[in-house]
Amino acid sequence: MSESFYLTTPIYYVNAEPHIGHTYTSVVVDTMVRYHRLCGERSFFLTGTDEHGEKVLEVAEARGQSARRVAEHYSNLFRQTWDELGLSYDRFIRTTEPGHKSVVQGILQRVYDAGEIEFREYEGKYCVGCERFLTDRDLVDGRCRDHERAPEKRTEANYFFKMGNHFDWLTRHIEKHPDFIRPERYRNEVLAMLREESGLGGDLCISRPKSRLDWGIELPFDENYVCYVWFDALINYLTGIGYPDGPDFAEFWASAEHLIAKDILKPHAIFWPTMLRAIGLEPARHLNVHGYWNVDDRKVSKSLGNMISPLIMKEKYGFEVFRYFLLRDMAFGLDSNFSEELLVGRNNADLANNLGNLVSRSLNMTKRFANGRVPEPTESEGPESEVIAVAERAVAEVDVQMRAMRPQRALEAIFALVDASNRYLELREPWKAAKDAELAGRVDTTLYTCCEALRIIAILLSPFMPQSADEILRRLGIEGELDGAQLPQSASWGGIPPGSPTTKGAPLFPRVDLDAESE
RNA sequence: GGCGGUGUAGCUCAGUCGGUUAGAGCGGCGGCUUCAUAAGCCGUAGGUCGGCAGUUCGAGUCUGCCCACCGCUACCA
């Protein structure tokens, strides 16, 4: 296994507030990075905001503010939200940072010098109302759908990146590395896109004349133009780790992974690898693509007002419950549905009844039958071996699933240990055995086994629900357990010290009654 | 239109290279239990694996056609 791990979120566009989709992306990255840190890998979590382009200008004009101010406002909103949710990013990058500007200009110059950027005129249908060229999709009966007027023919000169030069290489790369784009469904889609793009010539327009748009990074070889969109935005992944000659750049880039939602597949799967190729860098190790969240079975949209603010979810249910739901209910890559009913169902079934209650019953009996201290195990028989086997399987399975970018499967593996522990208690019935003095040793073993299972559960769960994991460990009397912990060794059986003072505490995850709540 | 995807128990989904009685979780139902957050455990659910045809000794699992839904077709996670 590699000793470092670099994972990025997309940089979020600064024309809207963070919603469930942004939150999911960021939470998956946070969880993955926490896991890799727990494995002792040197890890880097990059996120940030994409602040240039037309749409920011539109918002700015509508508000009578400067583009810079609008960008600043939303950028702060994203950063403050992630801070309040406790996401452990290492760097929050903004495309308006001077450092990013010089990296982008350096790369543009290099690609230009290499002859991969071409200047030429093209003719298109320009809508004066929109102040931009229209695509066929924008037209209804030959008229602009927004302004209901026929576009005029206009020519404009722009710079084009000849990414088509690298399509053959990219196709081979994708074929040679079957998991470069994962899950597989998106790989197929990209291969199809490549065939289609090839037919179109494979040029990417990367400039806008300042006369039309001046909110962007100036082209180093032509002061009349700014760099347009993706060329500016994608490069953040390099700037973020110190390209070109920062001390950590080479190490982290060699282990780079991107995580995106499916809507920006094309820029990441086609534009970005070809851009990297043009400057002599390898593509990222993996491009991980997830699906969309629907809310109450409908698409998320501003007009429906169903954006789902993570801060409101935090206030209502606690962020870790929301986070658990997101990670547990979406099969990575597929679309999924969110509703408060589903969230509450997960909370009650998995968190309250299974995990929370296991903590309660285990620690309550440790208090009653073992004076509130983790007892010394005396014997180990079949039932204990079974729990140990499930624990060992969980550690191994979590690793496999996390490295395959399947957080929901990893959680299933952890909860298999929760279930096994609950079953184990039924089998051993310590509440009965405690009444028989001859079975005292067995009660000790039973409670030890439960406490140790909980320790392992908490360690494995810590990337997913860091605060809840800390709380379980605190109640087990081993508060600093995660300091310096490293998987898989730290989760091997037998790590909890007998004699550790336990605390029962209030229900870790209270059940939620939706009916009662709405009254 | 083109390209891609999806359609398996009430719900959400697993089903590896085609092979014995098609699986899991949730919900529902029945029972056991009382340490615990009225939690837990055990047992159940008889689903034409979207439809039709084909390949095969044998198909949810491969091929063709059809139906339904969804996504992409240059800038919303």
XYZ file of C-alpha atoms (C1' of nucleotides) in Angstrom:
596
model
C 0.000 0.000 0.000
C 1.053 3.510 -0.749
C 2.203 5.563 2.205
C 0.447 8.712 1.164
C -3.014 9.661 0.105
C -4.256 12.827 -1.569
C -7.965 13.274 -2.093
C -9.847 16.268 -3.431
C -13.384 17.544 -3.535
C -14.351 19.651 -6.513
C -14.007 23.337 -5.803
C -17.530 24.501 -5.281
C -18.921 27.222 -7.470
C -19.731 30.375 -5.582
C -23.235 31.106 -6.714
C -25.216 29.087 -4.196
C -25.195 27.881 -0.635
C -23.906 24.474 0.443
C -26.575 21.799 0.181
C -26.894 18.043 0.562
C -24.869 17.302 -2.562
C -21.871 19.417 -1.619
C -22.109 17.981 1.866
C -22.100 14.387 0.659
C -19.043 14.960 -1.501
C -17.179 16.653 1.303
C -18.218 14.084 3.892
C -17.050 11.166 1.771
C -13.697 12.847 1.259
C -13.443 13.651 4.957
C -14.227 10.047 5.877
C -11.786 8.598 3.372
C -8.995 10.899 4.462
C -9.630 10.161 8.124
C -9.463 6.464 7.330
C -6.174 6.758 5.519
C -4.740 8.850 8.326
C -5.838 6.098 10.712
C -3.867 3.684 8.572
C -0.799 5.802 9.159
C -0.662 7.202 5.665
C 0.413 10.764 5.102
C -2.801 12.287 3.823
C -3.991 15.533 2.319
C -7.585 16.731 1.981
C -8.108 19.612 -0.442
C -11.309 21.540 -0.913
C -12.197 25.106 -1.826
C -14.154 27.371 -4.123
C -14.253 28.132 -7.838
C -14.788 31.850 -8.147
C -14.386 33.017 -11.726
C -16.761 33.036 -14.651
C -19.967 34.446 -15.974
C -22.362 33.232 -13.358
C -20.615 35.029 -10.560
C -20.788 38.195 -12.592
C -24.489 37.676 -13.131
C -25.128 37.391 -9.421
C -22.898 40.375 -8.762
C -24.735 42.548 -11.265
C -28.099 41.483 -9.910
C -26.992 42.574 -6.466
C -25.107 45.630 -7.498
C -21.972 44.264 -5.889
C -18.548 43.484 -7.196
C -17.790 39.974 -8.405
C -15.008 39.812 -5.879
C -17.375 40.551 -3.055
C -19.937 37.961 -4.158
C -17.211 35.362 -4.492
C -15.866 36.248 -1.094
C -19.284 35.939 0.478
C -20.028 32.464 -0.838
C -16.513 31.235 -0.371
C -16.735 32.167 3.283
C -20.072 30.455 3.521
C -18.594 27.188 2.303
C -15.570 27.396 4.527
C -17.563 28.309 7.601
C -20.019 25.499 6.947
C -17.279 22.904 6.681
C -15.686 24.312 9.818
C -18.903 24.114 11.739
C -19.416 20.537 10.596
C -15.911 19.623 11.685
C -14.562 18.530 8.312
C -10.837 17.959 8.508
C -9.615 19.587 5.315
C -5.941 20.439 5.121
C -6.335 23.333 2.736
C -9.210 25.444 1.500
C -8.190 26.889 -1.828
C -9.738 29.781 -3.715
C -9.205 30.286 -7.434
C -8.906 34.020 -6.799
C -5.752 33.564 -4.730
C -2.701 35.246 -6.281
C -0.736 32.024 -5.952
C -3.290 30.131 -8.010
C -3.266 32.819 -10.650
C 0.439 32.468 -11.209
C 0.256 28.680 -11.373
C -2.500 28.881 -13.982
C -0.578 31.438 -16.011
C 2.558 29.357 -15.815
C 0.744 26.332 -17.142
C -1.001 28.297 -19.881
C 2.308 29.667 -21.048
C 3.863 26.245 -21.043
C 1.070 24.661 -23.020
C 1.077 27.616 -25.393
C 4.812 27.336 -25.942
C 4.407 23.659 -26.654
C 2.111 24.566 -29.510
C -0.952 22.969 -27.976
C -2.984 26.141 -27.949
C -4.346 27.543 -31.150
C -5.815 30.971 -31.886
C -8.561 31.122 -34.421
C -11.813 32.708 -35.372
C -15.047 30.893 -35.361
C -18.549 31.792 -36.273
C -21.483 31.146 -34.006
C -24.956 32.174 -33.043
C -24.666 35.028 -30.618
C -27.534 36.267 -28.490
C -27.220 39.929 -27.588
C -29.579 39.431 -24.662
C -27.473 36.651 -23.189
C -24.233 38.267 -24.288
C -22.934 34.893 -25.285
C -22.876 32.306 -28.022
C -25.697 29.822 -27.976
C -25.581 26.111 -28.484
C -28.308 24.199 -30.246
C -29.703 23.284 -26.893
C -30.328 26.930 -26.083
C -32.470 27.336 -29.154
C -36.181 26.816 -29.469
C -37.401 27.114 -33.041
C -34.218 28.935 -33.902
C -34.695 31.507 -31.160
C -33.000 32.004 -27.840
C -35.179 30.341 -25.265
C -34.592 33.066 -22.710
C -34.935 36.106 -24.892
C -37.151 34.751 -27.637
C -35.142 36.490 -30.290
C -33.174 35.067 -33.133
C -29.431 35.038 -32.473
C -27.204 36.879 -34.891
C -24.258 35.384 -36.681
C -21.074 36.680 -35.192
C -17.467 35.755 -35.354
C -15.106 35.834 -32.476
C -11.495 34.849 -32.103
C -10.512 32.643 -29.215
C -7.820 30.323 -27.966
C -8.355 26.600 -28.146
C -6.567 23.839 -26.324
C -6.049 20.973 -28.738
C -6.962 18.252 -26.324
C -7.895 15.939 -29.167
C -4.165 15.379 -29.650
C -4.252 13.255 -26.525
C -7.429 11.280 -27.058
C -5.698 8.172 -28.331
C -3.403 8.182 -25.358
C -6.307 8.790 -22.965
C -8.366 5.978 -24.432
C -5.456 3.613 -23.999
C -4.877 4.835 -20.480
C -8.480 4.162 -19.511
C -8.359 0.751 -21.112
C -5.096 -0.123 -19.391
C -6.307 1.037 -15.990
C -9.781 -0.397 -15.586
C -10.346 1.283 -12.230
C -9.007 4.709 -13.193
C -12.617 5.834 -13.445
C -14.843 4.121 -10.962
C -17.439 2.795 -10.524
C -17.248 1.066 -13.874
C -20.454 2.533 -15.288
C -18.773 5.926 -15.631
C -15.761 4.452 -17.327
C -17.982 3.184 -20.112
C -19.629 6.525 -20.367
C -16.303 8.302 -20.728
C -15.137 5.962 -23.461
C -18.350 6.775 -25.285
C -17.809 10.507 -24.790
C -14.303 10.208 -26.140
C -15.555 8.622 -29.320
C -18.069 11.412 -29.674
C -15.602 14.204 -28.913
C -13.118 12.791 -31.373
C -15.688 13.271 -34.075
C -15.963 16.928 -33.075
C -12.254 17.527 -33.339
C -11.486 17.667 -29.666
C -10.787 21.352 -29.259
C -11.518 23.059 -25.976
C -12.141 26.781 -25.969
C -10.181 28.211 -23.078
C -10.506 31.951 -23.468
C -12.988 34.764 -23.347
C -12.320 38.231 -24.703
C -12.253 40.725 -21.865
C -14.771 42.791 -23.745
C -17.298 40.102 -22.863
C -15.968 38.780 -19.613
C -13.220 40.197 -17.492
C -13.728 38.242 -14.265
C -10.969 35.719 -14.704
C -7.263 35.111 -14.979
C -5.570 36.963 -17.786
C -3.876 34.886 -20.459
C -0.118 35.379 -20.111
C 0.302 35.593 -23.879
C -2.623 37.895 -24.668
C -3.780 40.619 -22.320
C -7.072 40.993 -24.165
C -8.340 37.655 -22.938
C -9.048 35.870 -19.699
C -8.798 32.162 -19.118
C -12.131 30.484 -19.224
C -13.609 28.089 -16.721
C -12.198 24.616 -16.495
C -8.671 25.446 -17.383
C -8.602 27.750 -14.399
C -10.630 25.569 -12.052
C -9.081 22.138 -12.564
C -5.596 23.426 -11.940
C -6.544 24.038 -8.310
C -5.733 20.383 -7.714
C -2.112 21.190 -8.486
C -1.936 24.566 -6.794
C -3.395 23.043 -3.657
C -0.363 20.848 -3.015
C 2.319 23.272 -4.080
C 2.817 22.764 -7.811
C 5.293 22.994 -9.382
C 8.094 22.755 -6.860
C 6.581 22.649 -3.390
C 8.213 20.118 -1.074
C 5.184 17.809 -0.978
C 4.006 18.121 -4.524
C 5.596 15.075 -6.082
C 4.664 12.776 -3.233
C 1.034 13.800 -3.082
C 0.479 14.026 -6.802
C 1.674 10.447 -7.168
C -1.166 9.369 -4.890
C -3.836 11.781 -6.121
C -7.491 10.863 -6.217
C -10.430 13.017 -7.192
C -13.944 12.666 -5.982
C -16.749 14.278 -7.962
C -20.445 14.025 -8.684
C -21.473 12.704 -12.050
C -22.404 16.088 -13.520
C -18.768 17.112 -13.889
C -17.539 13.803 -15.219
C -16.494 15.086 -18.612
C -14.207 17.888 -17.483
C -12.527 15.562 -15.006
C -12.308 12.506 -17.204
C -11.391 14.181 -20.475
C -10.284 17.809 -20.152
C -8.186 17.291 -17.063
C -6.139 14.223 -18.018
C -5.328 15.748 -21.399
C -4.301 19.017 -19.770
C -2.031 17.130 -17.417
C -0.628 15.184 -20.298
C 0.196 18.434 -22.049
C 2.374 19.522 -19.141
C 3.921 16.130 -18.624
C 2.077 14.999 -15.508
C 0.391 11.681 -14.902
C -3.359 11.672 -14.351
C -4.704 11.039 -10.865
C -4.772 7.461 -9.638
C -8.536 7.337 -9.476
C -11.457 9.445 -10.516
C -14.234 8.503 -8.109
C -17.701 9.423 -9.310
C -20.832 9.473 -7.224
C -24.484 9.973 -8.063
C -27.123 12.488 -7.095
C -29.208 12.837 -4.027
C -32.883 13.235 -4.678
C -34.929 14.709 -1.893
C -38.373 13.307 -1.211
C -38.094 11.542 -4.573
C -37.577 14.771 -6.475
C -34.559 16.403 -7.995
C -32.807 18.907 -5.807
C -33.492 22.369 -7.113
C -33.653 25.917 -5.953
C -37.155 26.400 -7.239
C -38.486 23.461 -5.268
C -36.731 24.783 -2.217
C -35.557 21.306 -1.239
C -31.853 21.968 -1.048
C -31.382 20.546 2.484
C -28.978 22.643 4.471
C -26.450 20.571 6.398
C -26.539 23.127 9.206
C -30.258 22.653 9.662
C -29.805 18.886 9.712
C -27.101 19.340 12.293
C -29.374 21.396 14.469
C -32.245 18.977 14.110
C -30.631 15.561 14.361
C -26.965 16.160 15.061
C -24.476 16.230 12.240
C -23.119 12.750 12.861
C -26.541 11.205 12.370
C -26.959 13.071 9.089
C -23.465 12.129 8.065
C -24.077 8.484 8.926
C -27.196 8.491 6.817
C -25.428 9.985 3.797
C -22.592 7.496 3.977
C -24.774 4.493 4.711
C -27.684 5.019 2.353
C -25.993 5.889 -0.910
C -24.413 3.117 -2.942
C -21.385 5.027 -4.203
C -21.933 5.874 -7.847
C -25.704 5.485 -7.863
C -28.389 8.044 -7.200
C -30.115 7.841 -3.869
C -33.011 9.365 -2.067
C -33.110 11.485 1.038
C -36.046 12.162 3.295
C -36.321 12.827 6.976
C -38.315 9.606 7.335
C -35.437 7.619 5.852
C -32.965 9.460 8.044
C -34.969 8.761 11.161
C -35.372 5.124 10.127
C -31.602 4.732 9.927
C -31.109 6.547 13.183
C -33.570 4.390 15.050
C -32.665 1.040 13.545
C -28.881 1.216 13.213
C -27.758 3.876 15.625
C -30.253 3.764 18.492
C -31.431 0.151 18.591
C -28.313 -1.636 17.482
C -25.208 0.387 18.274
C -26.453 2.787 20.939
C -28.306 0.094 22.780
C -25.323 -2.233 22.627
C -23.283 0.462 24.332
C -25.989 0.940 26.956
C -26.540 -2.710 27.813
C -22.845 -3.583 27.781
C -21.806 -0.721 30.004
C -24.808 -1.035 32.270
C -23.968 -4.659 32.992
C -20.294 -3.839 33.379
C -21.363 -1.373 36.028
C -23.708 -3.789 37.795
C -21.799 -7.042 37.511
C -18.190 -5.877 37.345
C -18.109 -2.742 39.485
C -17.846 -0.493 36.474
C -14.486 -1.783 35.337
C -13.590 -3.795 32.292
C -13.162 -7.262 33.791
C -10.328 -9.708 33.256
C -11.423 -12.460 30.858
C -10.947 -15.936 32.227
C -12.022 -18.345 29.566
C -12.575 -18.176 25.858
C -14.870 -20.596 24.121
C -16.825 -20.943 20.918
C -19.038 -17.874 21.314
C -16.037 -15.670 22.054
C -14.138 -17.022 19.062
C -17.094 -16.197 16.892
C -17.121 -12.566 17.991
C -13.364 -12.356 17.529
C -13.680 -13.821 14.053
C -16.335 -11.285 13.095
C -14.155 -8.480 14.448
C -11.184 -9.634 12.411
C -13.324 -9.909 9.332
C -14.685 -6.409 9.924
C -11.200 -4.881 10.082
C -10.185 -6.576 6.851
C -13.443 -5.850 5.091
C -13.474 -2.170 6.016
C -10.039 -1.859 4.478
C -11.067 -3.522 1.243
C -14.221 -1.456 0.918
C -12.630 1.863 1.803
C -9.881 1.368 -0.740
C -12.518 0.510 -3.321
C -14.347 3.741 -2.419
C -17.423 2.004 -1.067
C -18.100 3.649 2.282
C -21.552 2.142 2.617
C -20.099 -1.366 2.379
C -17.512 -0.521 4.991
C -20.265 0.577 7.348
C -22.096 -2.679 6.745
C -18.998 -4.551 7.798
C -18.730 -2.529 11.002
C -22.366 -3.102 11.843
C -21.937 -6.820 11.296
C -19.776 -6.665 14.416
C -22.448 -4.693 16.268
C -25.000 -7.349 15.356
C -22.666 -10.185 16.304
C -22.128 -8.560 19.698
C -25.843 -8.243 20.350
C -26.335 -11.881 19.378
C -23.435 -12.911 21.564
C -25.040 -11.291 24.593
C -28.256 -13.251 24.005
C -26.235 -16.415 23.877
C -24.276 -15.732 27.065
C -27.110 -14.134 29.045
C -24.867 -12.474 31.615
C -27.966 -11.096 33.391
C -28.803 -14.711 34.282
C -25.275 -15.974 34.741
C -24.602 -13.189 37.235
C -27.022 -14.832 39.622
C -24.925 -17.986 39.715
C -21.657 -17.599 41.632
C -20.111 -20.495 39.745
C -20.458 -18.604 36.486
C -18.668 -15.465 37.688
C -15.722 -16.125 35.406
C -17.996 -16.476 32.461
C -19.714 -13.168 33.199
C -16.318 -11.492 33.305
C -15.373 -12.986 29.971
C -18.693 -11.978 28.437
C -18.425 -8.365 29.549
C -14.795 -8.156 28.543
C -15.710 -9.459 25.107
C -18.421 -6.833 24.705
C -16.187 -3.989 25.826
C -13.423 -5.085 23.503
C -15.838 -5.424 20.614
C -17.024 -1.884 21.345
C -13.446 -0.623 21.345
C -12.876 -2.080 17.902
C -16.225 -0.812 16.665
C -15.337 2.687 17.848
C -11.942 2.648 16.155
C -13.387 1.440 12.873
C -16.229 3.912 13.120
C -14.029 6.894 13.910
C -13.528 8.011 10.293
C -17.296 7.932 9.760
C -18.500 9.372 13.067
C -15.489 10.845 14.838
C -17.311 12.370 17.791
C -19.452 9.338 18.516
C -16.394 7.123 18.342
C -14.593 9.361 20.820
C -17.559 9.185 23.152
C -17.704 5.386 23.074
C -14.001 5.209 23.849
C -14.409 7.717 26.656
C -17.151 5.591 28.196
C -14.894 2.577 27.930
C -12.326 4.504 29.962
C -9.790 4.654 27.139
C -10.189 8.217 26.020
C -6.850 8.611 24.265
C -7.192 5.360 22.357
C -7.153 7.046 18.964
C -3.998 9.057 19.612
C -1.319 7.299 17.680
C -3.676 4.470 16.795
C -2.887 2.729 13.537
C -4.871 0.210 11.577
C -4.893 -2.685 11.414
C -2.803 -3.319 14.544
C -4.825 -1.059 16.842
C -7.979 -2.977 16.008
C -6.595 -6.411 16.650
C -8.305 -8.332 19.421
C -7.329 -7.873 23.034
C -6.363 -4.222 23.139
C -8.584 -3.009 25.950
C -6.883 -3.058 29.344
C -8.820 -4.900 32.072
C -9.576 -2.584 34.956
C -10.433 0.320 32.678
C -13.158 2.401 34.390
C -16.378 2.552 32.389
C -19.257 5.019 32.345
C -22.755 4.147 31.195
C -23.877 7.628 30.199
C -27.051 8.828 28.503
C -28.314 7.145 25.327
C -25.689 7.753 22.669
C -28.254 8.047 19.868
C -31.755 8.797 21.158
C -34.592 7.335 19.172
C -36.533 9.914 17.202
C -40.299 9.801 16.957
C -41.291 11.730 13.856
C -44.996 11.727 14.710
C -44.461 13.103 18.170
C -42.085 15.684 16.820
C -44.521 17.111 14.316
C -47.218 17.694 16.913
C -31.955 12.073 -32.723
C -27.077 10.075 -30.867
C -24.570 7.895 -26.719
C -24.826 5.693 -21.837
C -27.410 3.573 -17.782
C -31.355 1.295 -14.930
C -35.642 -2.166 -14.348
C -34.592 -8.659 -8.775
C -39.428 -9.731 -2.231
C -43.917 -3.732 0.323
C -39.112 -0.300 0.510
C -33.565 0.140 -0.466
C -30.401 -2.878 -2.782
C -26.501 -7.806 -3.338
C -26.136 -11.299 -6.862
C -18.513 -13.002 -8.865
C -15.968 -16.789 -14.829
C -23.966 -18.607 -16.834
C -24.930 -24.174 -12.837
C -27.897 -27.427 -6.971
C -34.198 -25.164 -3.302
C -32.696 -16.504 -6.137
C -30.024 -13.463 -1.106
C -29.316 -9.127 2.767
C -31.098 -4.950 5.544
C -35.534 -2.191 6.719
C -40.856 -2.616 7.299
C -44.895 -6.348 8.372
C -46.350 -10.916 11.001
C -45.551 -14.914 14.968
C -42.644 -16.477 19.183
C -38.645 -16.011 23.108
C -36.379 -12.741 26.502
C -35.734 -8.581 30.241
C -29.146 -6.596 30.910
C -30.558 -2.405 27.676
C -32.744 3.619 24.369
C -40.678 -0.473 24.700
C -34.139 -1.909 22.804
C -32.394 -7.445 21.799
C -32.754 -12.613 19.862
C -35.232 -16.519 16.917
C -38.580 -17.739 13.009
C -41.391 -16.154 8.887
C -42.271 -13.189 4.014
C -43.918 -18.029 -1.219
C -40.677 -12.305 -5.728
C -43.389 -14.927 -13.744
C -35.541 -11.844 -11.344
C -39.655 -5.410 -16.862
C -41.807 -8.282 -21.529
C -40.979 -11.586 -25.864
C -37.770 -14.682 -28.545
C -32.980 -17.004 -28.978
C -27.948 -19.401 -27.690
C -26.927 -23.491 -24.116
C -27.284 -29.838 -21.065
C -28.564 -25.419 -18.018
C -29.692 -17.932 -17.857
C -31.499 -12.989 -13.068
C -26.302 -13.703 -15.168
C -24.955 -14.119 -22.587
C -27.545 -12.330 -27.729
C -31.606 -9.756 -30.383
C -36.104 -7.088 -30.307
C -39.789 -4.475 -27.401
C -41.665 -1.580 -23.019
C -40.798 1.838 -18.859
C -37.783 5.192 -16.314
C -33.228 8.105 -15.896
C -28.672 10.599 -17.310
C -25.233 12.906 -20.810
C -24.907 15.710 -25.441
C -19.023 21.853 -23.008
C -19.353 24.802 -17.480
C -25.437 23.223 -10.693
C -22.091 17.758 -5.603
